[in-house]
Amino acid sequence: MNLREKINQDVKDAMKAKENKKRDALRLLTSAFKQIEVDERKELNDEDVIKIIQSQVKRRDDAATQYRDAGREDLMQKELDEIAYYKEYLPKQLSDEELSLALKNIIAKVGAETIKDIGKVMGCASKELSGKADGKRINEYAKALLT
């Protein structure tokens, strides 16, 4: 069973269990999948599905931040709940130590020495660590290692 089929099954399970919040959140996700399939005229594989989920998590996180700043705790909580549902389908994120070690290996591989070489490091790191760590987090750690 691929990731998309698992999500569709979880929508059905949420409907049977009358978990309306989870059902609605996962339906939003499946509609995002369908939109990409229609727009790009392609069948989504697991890697594409993970990228879509990551973008949805990022959107929800940004919205939650804005709601918190506006004092709308109810709407912020809704976004955070959706993020929790979506994170179940993402690969396990690297710990701080694992990320630091992986970046040290990448820095050695590309021969980066100063902060000016951050582009080389990020290019390689974003391919190798895709789905395992957030780009912002990778960038912060890479900068810290290069300075």
Coordinates of N, CA, C and O in Angstrom, one line a residue:
M1 N 0.9 -1.2 0.0 CA 0.0 0.0 0.0 C 0.9 1.2 0.0 O 1.7 1.4 0.9
N2 N 0.7 2.1 -1.0 CA 1.5 3.3 -1.0 C 0.9 4.4 -0.1 O -0.2 4.2 0.5
L3 N 1.6 5.5 0.0 CA 1.2 6.5 1.0 C -0.1 7.1 0.7 O -1.0 7.3 1.6
R4 N -0.4 7.3 -0.6 CA -1.7 7.9 -1.0 C -2.9 7.0 -0.6 O -3.9 7.4 -0.1
E5 N -2.7 5.7 -0.9 CA -3.7 4.7 -0.6 C -3.9 4.7 1.0 O -5.1 4.5 1.4
K6 N -2.9 4.8 1.7 CA -3.0 4.8 3.2 C -3.8 6.0 3.7 O -4.6 5.8 4.5
I7 N -3.5 7.1 3.1 CA -4.2 8.3 3.5 C -5.7 8.2 3.1 O -6.6 8.5 3.9
N8 N -6.0 7.6 1.9 CA -7.4 7.4 1.6 C -8.1 6.5 2.5 O -9.3 6.7 2.9
Q9 N -7.4 5.4 2.9 CA -7.9 4.5 3.9 C -8.2 5.1 5.2 O -9.2 4.9 5.9
D10 N -7.3 6.0 5.6 CA -7.4 6.7 6.9 C -8.6 7.7 6.9 O -9.2 7.9 7.9
V11 N -8.9 8.2 5.7 CA -10.1 9.1 5.6 C -11.3 8.2 5.9 O -12.2 8.6 6.6
K12 N -11.4 7.0 5.3 CA -12.5 6.2 5.5 C -12.6 5.7 7.0 O -13.7 5.7 7.5
D13 N -11.5 5.4 7.6 CA -11.5 5.0 9.0 C -12.0 6.2 9.9 O -12.7 6.0 10.8
A14 N -11.5 7.4 9.5 CA -12.0 8.6 10.3 C -13.5 8.8 10.2 O -14.1 9.2 11.1
M15 N -14.0 8.5 9.0 CA -15.4 8.7 8.8 C -16.2 7.7 9.6 O -17.2 8.0 10.3
K16 N -15.7 6.4 9.6 CA -16.4 5.4 10.4 C -16.3 5.7 11.9 O -17.3 5.4 12.6
A17 N -15.2 6.2 12.4 CA -15.0 6.5 13.8 C -15.6 7.9 14.2 O -15.5 8.3 15.3
K18 N -16.2 8.6 13.2 CA -16.8 9.9 13.4 C -15.8 10.9 13.9 O -16.1 11.7 14.8
E19 N -14.5 10.8 13.5 CA -13.5 11.8 13.8 C -13.5 12.9 12.7 O -12.8 12.8 11.8
N20 N -14.4 13.8 12.9 CA -14.7 14.8 11.9 C -13.5 15.7 11.6 O -13.2 16.1 10.4
K21 N -12.7 16.1 12.6 CA -11.5 17.0 12.4 C -10.5 16.3 11.6 O -10.0 16.8 10.6
K22 N -10.2 15.0 11.9 CA -9.2 14.3 11.1 C -9.7 14.0 9.7 O -8.9 14.2 8.8
R23 N -11.0 13.7 9.6 CA -11.5 13.4 8.2 C -11.4 14.7 7.4 O -10.9 14.6 6.2
D24 N -11.8 15.8 7.9 CA -11.7 17.1 7.1 C -10.3 17.4 6.8 O -10.0 17.9 5.6
A25 N -9.4 17.3 7.7 CA -8.0 17.6 7.4 C -7.4 16.7 6.3 O -6.7 17.2 5.4
L26 N -7.7 15.4 6.4 CA -7.2 14.5 5.4 C -7.9 14.7 4.0 O -7.3 14.5 3.0
R27 N -9.1 15.1 4.0 CA -9.8 15.4 2.8 C -9.2 16.6 2.1 O -9.0 16.7 0.9
L28 N -8.8 17.6 2.9 CA -8.0 18.8 2.3 C -6.8 18.3 1.7 O -6.4 18.8 0.6
L29 N -6.1 17.4 2.3 CA -4.9 16.8 1.7 C -5.1 16.1 0.4 O -4.4 16.3 -0.5
T30 N -6.1 15.3 0.4 CA -6.4 14.5 -0.8 C -6.8 15.4 -2.0 O -6.5 15.2 -3.1
S31 N -7.5 16.5 -1.6 CA -7.9 17.5 -2.7 C -6.6 18.2 -3.2 O -6.6 18.5 -4.4
A32 N -5.6 18.4 -2.4 CA -4.4 19.0 -2.8 C -3.7 18.0 -3.8 O -3.1 18.4 -4.8
F33 N -3.8 16.7 -3.5 CA -3.2 15.7 -4.4 C -3.9 15.8 -5.8 O -3.2 15.8 -6.8
K34 N -5.2 15.8 -5.7 CA -6.0 15.8 -7.0 C -5.7 17.0 -7.8 O -5.6 17.0 -9.0
Q35 N -5.6 18.2 -7.1 CA -5.3 19.4 -7.8 C -3.9 19.4 -8.5 O -3.8 19.8 -9.7
I36 N -2.9 18.8 -7.9 CA -1.6 18.7 -8.5 C -1.7 17.7 -9.7 O -1.1 18.0 -10.8
E37 N -2.4 16.6 -9.5 CA -2.6 15.6 -10.6 C -3.2 16.3 -11.9 O -2.8 16.1 -13.0
V38 N -4.3 17.1 -11.6 CA -5.0 17.7 -12.7 C -4.1 18.8 -13.4 O -4.0 18.9 -14.6
D39 N -3.5 19.6 -12.5 CA -2.6 20.7 -13.1 C -1.4 20.2 -13.9 O -1.1 20.7 -14.9
E40 N -0.8 19.2 -13.3 CA 0.5 18.7 -13.9 C 0.3 17.5 -14.8 O 1.2 17.0 -15.4
R41 N -0.9 17.0 -14.8 CA -1.3 15.8 -15.6 C -0.3 14.6 -15.4 O 0.3 14.1 -16.4
K42 N -0.1 14.3 -14.1 CA 0.8 13.1 -13.8 C 0.2 12.4 -12.6 O -0.5 12.9 -11.8
E43 N 0.6 11.1 -12.5 CA 0.3 10.3 -11.4 C 1.3 10.5 -10.3 O 2.5 10.6 -10.6
L44 N 0.9 10.7 -9.1 CA 1.8 11.1 -8.0 C 2.4 9.8 -7.4 O 1.7 8.8 -7.2
N45 N 3.7 9.9 -7.2 CA 4.3 8.8 -6.4 C 4.5 9.2 -5.0 O 4.1 10.3 -4.6
D46 N 5.1 8.3 -4.1 CA 5.2 8.6 -2.7 C 6.1 9.9 -2.5 O 5.8 10.7 -1.6
E47 N 7.1 10.1 -3.3 CA 7.9 11.3 -3.1 C 7.2 12.6 -3.4 O 7.3 13.5 -2.6
D48 N 6.3 12.6 -4.4 CA 5.5 13.7 -4.7 C 4.5 14.0 -3.6 O 4.3 15.1 -3.2
V49 N 3.9 12.9 -3.0 CA 2.9 13.0 -2.0 C 3.6 13.6 -0.7 O 3.1 14.5 -0.1
I50 N 4.8 13.2 -0.4 CA 5.6 13.7 0.7 C 5.8 15.2 0.5 O 5.7 16.0 1.5
K51 N 6.2 15.6 -0.7 CA 6.5 17.1 -0.9 C 5.2 17.9 -0.7 O 5.2 19.0 -0.2
I52 N 4.1 17.4 -1.2 CA 2.8 18.1 -1.0 C 2.4 18.2 0.5 O 2.0 19.2 0.9
I53 N 2.6 17.1 1.2 CA 2.3 17.1 2.6 C 3.2 18.2 3.3 O 2.7 18.9 4.2
Q54 N 4.5 18.2 3.0 CA 5.4 19.2 3.6 C 5.0 20.6 3.3 O 5.0 21.4 4.2
S55 N 4.5 20.8 2.1 CA 4.1 22.2 1.7 C 2.8 22.5 2.5 O 2.7 23.7 3.0
Q56 N 1.9 21.6 2.7 CA 0.7 21.8 3.5 C 1.0 22.1 4.9 O 0.4 22.9 5.6
V57 N 2.0 21.3 5.5 CA 2.4 21.6 6.9 C 3.0 23.0 7.0 O 2.7 23.7 8.0
K58 N 3.8 23.4 6.1 CA 4.4 24.7 6.1 C 3.3 25.8 6.1 O 3.3 26.8 6.8
R59 N 2.3 25.6 5.2 CA 1.2 26.6 5.1 C 0.5 26.7 6.4 O 0.1 27.8 6.9
R60 N 0.2 25.5 7.0 CA -0.6 25.5 8.3 C 0.2 26.1 9.4 O -0.3 26.8 10.2
D61 N 1.5 25.9 9.4 CA 2.4 26.5 10.4 C 2.4 28.0 10.3 O 2.3 28.7 11.3
D62 N 2.5 28.5 9.0 CA 2.5 30.0 8.8 C 1.1 30.6 9.2 O 1.1 31.6 9.9
A63 N 0.1 29.9 8.9 CA -1.3 30.3 9.3 C -1.4 30.3 10.8 O -2.0 31.3 11.4
A64 N -0.9 29.3 11.5 CA -1.0 29.2 12.9 C -0.3 30.4 13.6 O -0.8 31.0 14.6
T65 N 0.9 30.7 13.0 CA 1.6 31.9 13.6 C 0.9 33.2 13.4 O 0.8 34.0 14.3
Q66 N 0.2 33.4 12.3 CA -0.6 34.6 12.0 C -1.8 34.6 13.0 O -2.1 35.7 13.5
Y67 N -2.4 33.5 13.2 CA -3.6 33.4 14.1 C -3.2 33.7 15.5 O -3.9 34.4 16.2
R68 N -2.0 33.2 15.9 CA -1.5 33.5 17.3 C -1.3 34.9 17.4 O -1.6 35.5 18.5
D69 N -0.6 35.6 16.4 CA -0.3 37.0 16.5 C -1.6 37.8 16.6 O -1.6 38.9 17.2
A70 N -2.6 37.3 15.9 CA -3.9 38.1 15.9 C -4.8 37.8 17.1 O -5.9 38.3 17.2
G71 N -4.3 36.9 18.0 CA -5.1 36.5 19.2 C -6.2 35.6 18.9 O -7.2 35.5 19.7
R72 N -6.2 34.8 17.8 CA -7.2 33.9 17.5 C -6.8 32.5 17.9 O -6.4 31.7 17.0
E73 N -6.8 32.1 19.1 CA -6.3 30.9 19.6 C -7.1 29.7 19.1 O -6.6 28.6 18.8
D74 N -8.4 29.9 18.8 CA -9.3 28.8 18.3 C -8.8 28.4 16.9 O -8.7 27.2 16.6
L75 N -8.6 29.4 16.1 CA -8.2 29.1 14.7 C -6.7 28.5 14.7 O -6.4 27.7 13.9
M76 N -5.9 29.1 15.6 CA -4.5 28.6 15.7 C -4.5 27.1 16.0 O -3.8 26.3 15.4
Q77 N -5.4 26.7 17.0 CA -5.4 25.3 17.4 C -5.9 24.4 16.3 O -5.4 23.3 16.1
K78 N -6.8 24.9 15.5 CA -7.3 24.1 14.3 C -6.1 23.8 13.4 O -6.0 22.7 12.9
E79 N -5.3 24.8 13.1 CA -4.2 24.6 12.2 C -3.1 23.6 12.8 O -2.6 22.8 12.1
L80 N -2.9 23.8 14.1 CA -1.9 22.9 14.8 C -2.4 21.4 14.8 O -1.6 20.5 14.6
D81 N -3.8 21.2 14.9 CA -4.3 19.9 14.8 C -4.1 19.3 13.5 O -3.8 18.1 13.4
E82 N -4.3 20.1 12.4 CA -4.1 19.6 11.1 C -2.6 19.2 10.8 O -2.3 18.2 10.2
I83 N -1.7 20.0 11.4 CA -0.3 19.7 11.2 C 0.0 18.4 11.9 O 0.7 17.5 11.3
A84 N -0.6 18.1 13.1 CA -0.4 16.8 13.8 C -0.9 15.7 12.9 O -0.2 14.6 12.9
Y85 N -2.0 15.8 12.3 CA -2.5 14.7 11.4 C -1.5 14.5 10.2 O -1.3 13.3 9.9
Y86 N -1.1 15.6 9.6 CA -0.2 15.4 8.4 C 1.2 14.9 8.8 O 1.7 14.1 8.0
K87 N 1.7 15.2 9.9 CA 3.0 14.7 10.3 C 3.1 13.2 10.4 O 4.2 12.6 10.3
E88 N 2.0 12.6 10.6 CA 2.0 11.1 10.7 C 2.5 10.5 9.4 O 3.0 9.3 9.5
Y89 N 2.3 11.1 8.3 CA 2.7 10.6 7.0 C 4.1 11.0 6.5 O 4.5 10.5 5.5
L90 N 4.7 11.9 7.2 CA 6.0 12.3 6.8 C 7.1 11.4 7.4 O 6.9 10.8 8.4
P91 N 8.2 11.3 6.7 CA 9.3 10.5 7.2 C 9.8 11.0 8.5 O 9.7 12.2 8.8
K92 N 10.5 10.2 9.4 CA 11.0 10.6 10.6 C 12.0 11.7 10.4 O 12.9 11.6 9.5
Q93 N 12.0 12.8 11.1 CA 12.9 13.9 11.0 C 14.2 13.6 11.7 O 14.2 12.9 12.7
L94 N 15.3 14.1 11.1 CA 16.6 13.8 11.7 C 16.7 14.6 13.1 O 16.2 15.7 13.2
S95 N 17.4 14.0 14.0 CA 17.7 14.6 15.3 C 18.8 15.7 15.0 O 19.4 15.7 14.0
D96 N 19.0 16.5 16.0 CA 20.1 17.6 15.9 C 21.4 17.0 15.6 O 22.2 17.5 14.7
E97 N 21.8 15.9 16.3 CA 23.1 15.3 16.1 C 23.2 14.6 14.7 O 24.2 14.8 14.1
E98 N 22.1 13.9 14.3 CA 22.1 13.3 13.0 C 22.3 14.3 11.9 O 23.0 14.1 10.9
L99 N 21.5 15.4 12.0 CA 21.6 16.5 11.0 C 23.0 17.1 11.0 O 23.6 17.3 9.9
S100 N 23.6 17.4 12.1 CA 24.9 18.0 12.2 C 25.9 17.0 11.5 O 26.8 17.5 10.7
L101 N 25.9 15.8 11.8 CA 26.8 14.8 11.3 C 26.6 14.7 9.7 O 27.6 14.7 9.0
A102 N 25.4 14.6 9.3 CA 25.1 14.6 7.8 C 25.6 15.8 7.1 O 26.2 15.7 6.0
L103 N 25.5 17.0 7.7 CA 25.9 18.2 7.1 C 27.5 18.3 7.1 O 28.1 18.8 6.2
K104 N 28.1 17.8 8.1 CA 29.6 17.7 8.2 C 30.1 16.9 7.0 O 31.1 17.2 6.3
N105 N 29.4 15.7 6.8 CA 29.8 14.9 5.7 C 29.6 15.6 4.3 O 30.4 15.5 3.4
I106 N 28.5 16.3 4.2 CA 28.2 17.0 2.9 C 29.2 18.1 2.7 O 29.7 18.3 1.6
I107 N 29.6 18.8 3.8 CA 30.5 19.9 3.7 C 31.9 19.4 3.2 O 32.6 19.9 2.4
A108 N 32.3 18.2 3.8 CA 33.5 17.6 3.4 C 33.5 17.1 1.9 O 34.5 17.3 1.2
K109 N 32.3 16.6 1.5 CA 32.2 16.1 0.2 C 32.3 17.2 -0.9 O 32.9 17.0 -1.9
V110 N 31.6 18.3 -0.6 CA 31.7 19.4 -1.6 C 32.9 20.3 -1.4 O 33.1 21.2 -2.3
G111 N 33.6 20.1 -0.4 CA 34.8 20.9 -0.2 C 34.6 22.3 0.3 O 35.4 23.3 0.0
A112 N 33.5 22.6 1.0 CA 33.1 23.9 1.4 C 34.0 24.3 2.6 O 34.3 23.4 3.5
E113 N 34.4 25.5 2.7 CA 35.3 26.0 3.8 C 34.8 27.2 4.5 O 35.0 27.4 5.7
T114 N 34.1 28.1 3.8 CA 33.6 29.3 4.4 C 32.1 29.5 4.1 O 31.5 28.7 3.3
I115 N 31.5 30.5 4.7 CA 30.1 30.8 4.5 C 29.8 31.1 3.1 O 28.6 30.9 2.6
K116 N 30.8 31.5 2.3 CA 30.5 31.8 0.9 C 30.2 30.5 0.1 O 29.6 30.6 -1.0
D117 N 30.5 29.4 0.6 CA 30.2 28.1 0.0 C 28.9 27.5 0.4 O 28.6 26.3 0.0
I118 N 28.0 28.3 1.0 CA 26.7 27.8 1.5 C 25.9 27.3 0.4 O 25.1 26.3 0.5
G119 N 26.0 27.9 -0.8 CA 25.2 27.5 -2.0 C 25.5 26.0 -2.4 O 24.5 25.3 -2.7
K120 N 26.7 25.7 -2.4 CA 27.1 24.3 -2.8 C 26.6 23.3 -1.7 O 26.0 22.3 -2.1
V121 N 26.7 23.7 -0.5 CA 26.3 22.8 0.6 C 24.8 22.6 0.6 O 24.2 21.5 0.6
M122 N 24.0 23.7 0.4 CA 22.6 23.7 0.4 C 22.1 22.9 -0.8 O 21.1 22.1 -0.7
G123 N 22.7 23.0 -2.0 CA 22.3 22.3 -3.1 C 22.4 20.8 -2.9 O 21.4 20.0 -3.2
C124 N 23.5 20.4 -2.4 CA 23.7 18.9 -2.1 C 22.8 18.5 -0.9 O 22.2 17.4 -1.0
A125 N 22.7 19.3 0.1 CA 22.0 18.9 1.3 C 20.5 18.8 1.1 O 19.8 17.9 1.6
S126 N 20.0 19.7 0.3 CA 18.5 19.6 0.0 C 18.1 18.4 -0.8 O 17.0 17.9 -0.6
K127 N 19.0 17.9 -1.6 CA 18.7 16.6 -2.3 C 18.9 15.4 -1.4 O 18.0 14.6 -1.4
E128 N 20.0 15.4 -0.6 CA 20.2 14.2 0.2 C 19.3 14.1 1.4 O 19.0 13.1 1.9
L129 N 18.9 15.3 2.0 CA 18.2 15.3 3.2 C 16.7 15.6 3.0 O 16.0 15.9 3.9
S130 N 16.3 15.6 1.7 CA 14.9 15.9 1.4 C 13.9 15.1 2.2 O 14.0 13.8 2.2
G131 N 13.0 15.7 2.9 CA 12.0 15.0 3.6 C 12.4 14.6 5.0 O 11.6 14.3 5.9
K132 N 13.7 14.6 5.3 CA 14.3 14.2 6.6 C 14.5 15.4 7.5 O 14.7 15.3 8.7
A133 N 14.6 16.6 6.9 CA 14.8 17.8 7.7 C 14.3 19.0 6.9 O 14.3 19.0 5.6
D134 N 13.8 20.0 7.6 CA 13.3 21.2 7.0 C 14.4 22.1 6.4 O 15.5 22.1 7.0
G135 N 14.2 22.7 5.3 CA 15.2 23.5 4.6 C 15.7 24.6 5.5 O 16.9 24.9 5.5
K136 N 14.9 25.2 6.2 CA 15.3 26.3 7.1 C 16.2 25.8 8.2 O 17.3 26.4 8.5
R137 N 15.9 24.6 8.7 CA 16.8 24.0 9.7 C 18.1 23.6 9.2 O 19.2 23.8 9.8
I138 N 18.1 23.1 8.0 CA 19.4 22.7 7.3 C 20.2 23.9 7.1 O 21.4 23.9 7.4
N139 N 19.6 25.0 6.6 CA 20.4 26.2 6.4 C 21.0 26.8 7.7 O 22.2 27.2 7.7
E140 N 20.2 26.8 8.8 CA 20.8 27.3 10.0 C 22.0 26.5 10.5 O 23.0 27.0 10.9
Y141 N 21.9 25.2 10.4 CA 23.0 24.3 10.9 C 24.2 24.4 10.0 O 25.3 24.4 10.4
A142 N 23.9 24.5 8.6 CA 25.0 24.6 7.7 C 25.8 26.0 7.9 O 27.0 26.0 8.0
K143 N 25.1 27.0 8.2 CA 25.7 28.3 8.5 C 26.5 28.2 9.7 O 27.6 28.8 9.8
A144 N 26.0 27.6 10.7 CA 26.7 27.5 12.0 C 28.0 26.6 11.8 O 29.0 27.0 12.4
L145 N 28.0 25.6 11.0 CA 29.1 24.8 10.8 C 30.2 25.5 9.9 O 31.4 25.2 10.0
L146 N 29.8 26.4 9.0 CA 30.7 27.1 8.1 C 31.3 28.3 8.7 O 32.2 28.9 8.1
T147 N 30.8 28.8 9.8 CA 31.4 30.0 10.4 C 32.4 29.7 11.5 O 32.5 28.7 12.0

